[in-house]
Structure formats: structure tokens, C-alpha cells
Coordinates of C-alpha atoms and ligand atoms in Angstrom, one line a residue:
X4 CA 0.0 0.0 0.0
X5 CA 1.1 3.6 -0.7
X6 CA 2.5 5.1 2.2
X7 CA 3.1 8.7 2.7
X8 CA 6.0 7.4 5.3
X9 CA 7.9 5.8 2.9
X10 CA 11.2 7.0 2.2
X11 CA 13.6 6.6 -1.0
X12 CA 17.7 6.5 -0.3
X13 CA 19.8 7.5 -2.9
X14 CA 23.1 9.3 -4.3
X15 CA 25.9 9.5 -6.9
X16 CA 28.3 6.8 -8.3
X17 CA 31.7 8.2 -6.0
X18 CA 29.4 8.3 -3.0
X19 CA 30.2 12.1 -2.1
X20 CA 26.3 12.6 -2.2
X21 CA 23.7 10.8 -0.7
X22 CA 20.2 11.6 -0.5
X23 CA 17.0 11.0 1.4
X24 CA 13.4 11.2 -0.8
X25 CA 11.1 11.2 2.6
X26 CA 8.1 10.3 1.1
X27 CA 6.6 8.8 -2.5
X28 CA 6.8 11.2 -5.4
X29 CA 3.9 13.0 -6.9
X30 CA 4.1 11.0 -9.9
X31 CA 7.0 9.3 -12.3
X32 CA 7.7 10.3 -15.8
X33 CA 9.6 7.8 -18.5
X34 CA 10.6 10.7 -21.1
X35 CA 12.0 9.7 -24.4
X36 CA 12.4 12.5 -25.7
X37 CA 15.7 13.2 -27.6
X38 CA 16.9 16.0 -25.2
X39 CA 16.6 12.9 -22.5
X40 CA 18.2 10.7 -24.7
X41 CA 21.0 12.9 -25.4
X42 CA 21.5 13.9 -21.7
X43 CA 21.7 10.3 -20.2
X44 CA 23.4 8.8 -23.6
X45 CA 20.7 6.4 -23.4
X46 CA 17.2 5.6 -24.2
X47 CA 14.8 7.7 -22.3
X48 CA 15.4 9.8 -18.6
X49 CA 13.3 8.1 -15.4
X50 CA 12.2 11.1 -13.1
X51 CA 10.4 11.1 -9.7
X52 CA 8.6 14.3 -9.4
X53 CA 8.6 15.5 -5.8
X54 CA 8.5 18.8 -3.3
X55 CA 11.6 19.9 -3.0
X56 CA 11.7 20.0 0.9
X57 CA 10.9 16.3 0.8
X58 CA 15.0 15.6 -0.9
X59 CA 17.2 15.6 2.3
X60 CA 20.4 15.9 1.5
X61 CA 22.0 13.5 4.1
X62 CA 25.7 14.0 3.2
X63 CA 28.1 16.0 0.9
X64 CA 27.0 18.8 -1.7
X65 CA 25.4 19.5 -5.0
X66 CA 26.9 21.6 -7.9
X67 CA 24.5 23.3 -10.6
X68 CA 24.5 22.8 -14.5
X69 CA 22.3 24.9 -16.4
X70 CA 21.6 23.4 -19.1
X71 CA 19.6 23.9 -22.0
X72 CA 16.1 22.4 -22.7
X73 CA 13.7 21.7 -25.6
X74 CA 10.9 24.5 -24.0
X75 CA 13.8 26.8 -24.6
X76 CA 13.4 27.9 -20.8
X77 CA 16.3 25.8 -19.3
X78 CA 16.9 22.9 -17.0
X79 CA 18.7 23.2 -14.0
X80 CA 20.5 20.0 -13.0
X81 CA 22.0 18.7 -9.9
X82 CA 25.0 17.3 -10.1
X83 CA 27.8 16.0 -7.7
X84 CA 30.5 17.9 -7.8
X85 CA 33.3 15.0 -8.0
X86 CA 31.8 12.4 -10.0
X87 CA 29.0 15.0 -11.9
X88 CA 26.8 12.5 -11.6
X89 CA 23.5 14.3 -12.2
X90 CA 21.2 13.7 -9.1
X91 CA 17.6 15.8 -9.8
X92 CA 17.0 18.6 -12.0
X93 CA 15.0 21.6 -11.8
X94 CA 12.6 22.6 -15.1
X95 CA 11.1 26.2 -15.8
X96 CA 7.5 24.9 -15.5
X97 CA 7.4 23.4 -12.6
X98 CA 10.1 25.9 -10.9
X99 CA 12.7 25.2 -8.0
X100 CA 9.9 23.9 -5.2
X101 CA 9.7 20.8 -7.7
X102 CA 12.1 18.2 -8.4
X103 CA 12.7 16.2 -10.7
X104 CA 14.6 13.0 -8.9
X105 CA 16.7 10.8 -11.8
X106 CA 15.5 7.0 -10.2
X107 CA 18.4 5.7 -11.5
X108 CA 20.2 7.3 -8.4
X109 CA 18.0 5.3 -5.8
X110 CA 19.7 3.0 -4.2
X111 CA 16.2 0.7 -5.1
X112 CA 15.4 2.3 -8.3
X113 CA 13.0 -1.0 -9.0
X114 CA 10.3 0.9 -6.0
X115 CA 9.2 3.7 -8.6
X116 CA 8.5 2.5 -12.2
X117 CA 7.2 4.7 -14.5
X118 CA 3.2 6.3 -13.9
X119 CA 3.6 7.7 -17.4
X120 CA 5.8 7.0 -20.9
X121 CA 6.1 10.6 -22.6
X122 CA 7.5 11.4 -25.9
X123 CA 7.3 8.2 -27.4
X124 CA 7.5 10.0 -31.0
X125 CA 10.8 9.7 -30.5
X126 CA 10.6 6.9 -28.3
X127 CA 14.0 4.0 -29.4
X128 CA 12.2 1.0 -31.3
X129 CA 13.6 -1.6 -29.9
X130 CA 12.3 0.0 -26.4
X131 CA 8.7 -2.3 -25.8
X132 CA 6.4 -0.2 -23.8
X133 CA 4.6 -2.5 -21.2
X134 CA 0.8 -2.9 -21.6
X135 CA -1.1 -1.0 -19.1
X136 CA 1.2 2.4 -17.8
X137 CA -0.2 5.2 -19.8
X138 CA 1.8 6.4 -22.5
X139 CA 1.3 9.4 -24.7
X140 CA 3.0 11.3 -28.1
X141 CA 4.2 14.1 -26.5
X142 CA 3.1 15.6 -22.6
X143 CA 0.2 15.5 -21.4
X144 CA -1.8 17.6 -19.1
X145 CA -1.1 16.3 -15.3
X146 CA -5.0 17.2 -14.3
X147 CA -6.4 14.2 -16.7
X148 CA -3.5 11.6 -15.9
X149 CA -2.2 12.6 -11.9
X150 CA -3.5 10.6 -9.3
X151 CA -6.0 13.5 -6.9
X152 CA -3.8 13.1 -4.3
X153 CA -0.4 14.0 -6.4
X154 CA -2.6 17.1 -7.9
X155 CA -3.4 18.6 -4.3
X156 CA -0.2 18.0 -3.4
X157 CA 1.4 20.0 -6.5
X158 CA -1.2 22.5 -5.8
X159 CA 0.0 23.1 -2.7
X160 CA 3.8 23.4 -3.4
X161 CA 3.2 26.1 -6.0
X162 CA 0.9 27.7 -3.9
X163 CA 3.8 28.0 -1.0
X164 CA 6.5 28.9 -4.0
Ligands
ZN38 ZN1 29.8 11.7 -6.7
ZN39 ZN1 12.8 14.3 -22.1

């Protein structure tokens, strides 16, 4: 069962930062986009959406990357300063009270698959999508697809922000 208790432990590759998500994320995002692709050098980009004051940083320190985006607005990313390993990134929509968690950096990435595929026009074809997990062209709007609960709780982040 979903708990709001649960907690996700995380960090980079050299083990300089590690990371505490202390509760489930709003919602999960697969993105295949080619800006994701490109980014990770791989297939698609995994990200936890969560408030930012639920990401402890337990030890060590982040460095910023601004990097661009396809929106044209930027994406900040979070990266460890020694192995620049990038941790969560921050987007211009969603602002810096949301982050974006890569859940390749959990220690148990297996806990959070993906609630939504996105960009699958540019999705890799050898990458099967798995029946039943939503999956759309491009975005999506996050009032048709996002759990109530997730919504209230975004509402309520960018209502603090
Ligand atoms: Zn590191
Ligand atoms: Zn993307």
C-alpha cells in the first residue's frame, strides 16, 4: 500500500552525495524525448517528481548545471561535484519547489517504475512499452492523468513557491 511514510535513499556513483526522498513522489515520468536521450546517452530519462523539501540531502554537496532544454526555458540539473553524476533537476515549468529525482540514483530504483511513458515520438524502437502504464505522443496535461492526491499536493507546493 502507498504510504506517505515511505522513504527513498539515494546518491551519486563516487558516493560524495547521498540523498534522502522522505516520502513517495507525486508521480513518475519515462521521457524519451531526444533532449533525455541525449542527456543520459541512453534511451529515455526516469524522473520522480517531488517537493523539494521532501529531498534531504544526508551528506556531501550539490553543484549546478544549467543546461539547455527543448521548452527553450532551461533545465537546471544537480549534479555531484566529483563524479558530476546528475542527481535531480529543476525545469522552468514546474520551478525550483519541484524536483525532478533521476531514479536511476535510488539505491532501489526497482520501488518507482514509470506512472507515465512521454515522448514516445521519439521513443527508441527496440524499447517495448509495457501494456497498461499510460503512455502518450508528447506531454500530457497532469489534471487528466495525476493521481487526486499528487494534484493537491502540486497545488500546494506552488501555492507555498
Ligand atoms: Zn559523486
Ligand atoms: Zn525528455
Amino acid at each position: 500500500m502507498a504510504s506517505e511514510t515511505e522513504t527513498f535513499d539515494g546518491g551519486c556513483t563516487c558516493r560524495h552525495v547521498r540523498y534522502r526522498m522522505t516520502s513517495r513522489p507525486m508521480f513518475v515520468n519515462c521521457c524519451h524525448c531526444r533532449w533525455c536521450q541525449r542527456e543520459t546517452g541512453t534511451a529515455f530519462a526516469l524522473n520522480a517528481m517531488i517537493e523539494a523539501d521532501r529531498v534531504e540531502l544526508l551528506s556531501g554537496d550539490v553543484e549546478l548545471a544549467d543546461t539547455p532544454s527543448a521548452s527553450g526555458r532551461g533545465q537546471r540539473i544537480w549534479r555531484c561535484p566529483a563524479c558530476r553524476v546528475a542527481l535531480w533537476s529543476n525545469y522552468a515549468g514546474a520551478g525550483d519547489s519541484v524536483r525532478f529525482v533521476r531514479v536511476g540514483t535510488l539505491d532501489e530504483p526497482d520501488r518507482l517504475p514509470p506512472d507515465i511513458h512521454i515522448f514516445t515520438m521519439s521513443k527508441q524502437p527496440w524499447v517495448i512499452l509495457p501494456e497498461g502504464v499510460p503512455a502518450v505522443r508528447e506531454y500530457y496535461n497532469p489534471r487528466e492523468v495525476w493521481p487526486k492526491a499528487s494534484q493537491d499536493r502540486f497545488a500546494a507546493v506552488k501555492a507555498k513557491s
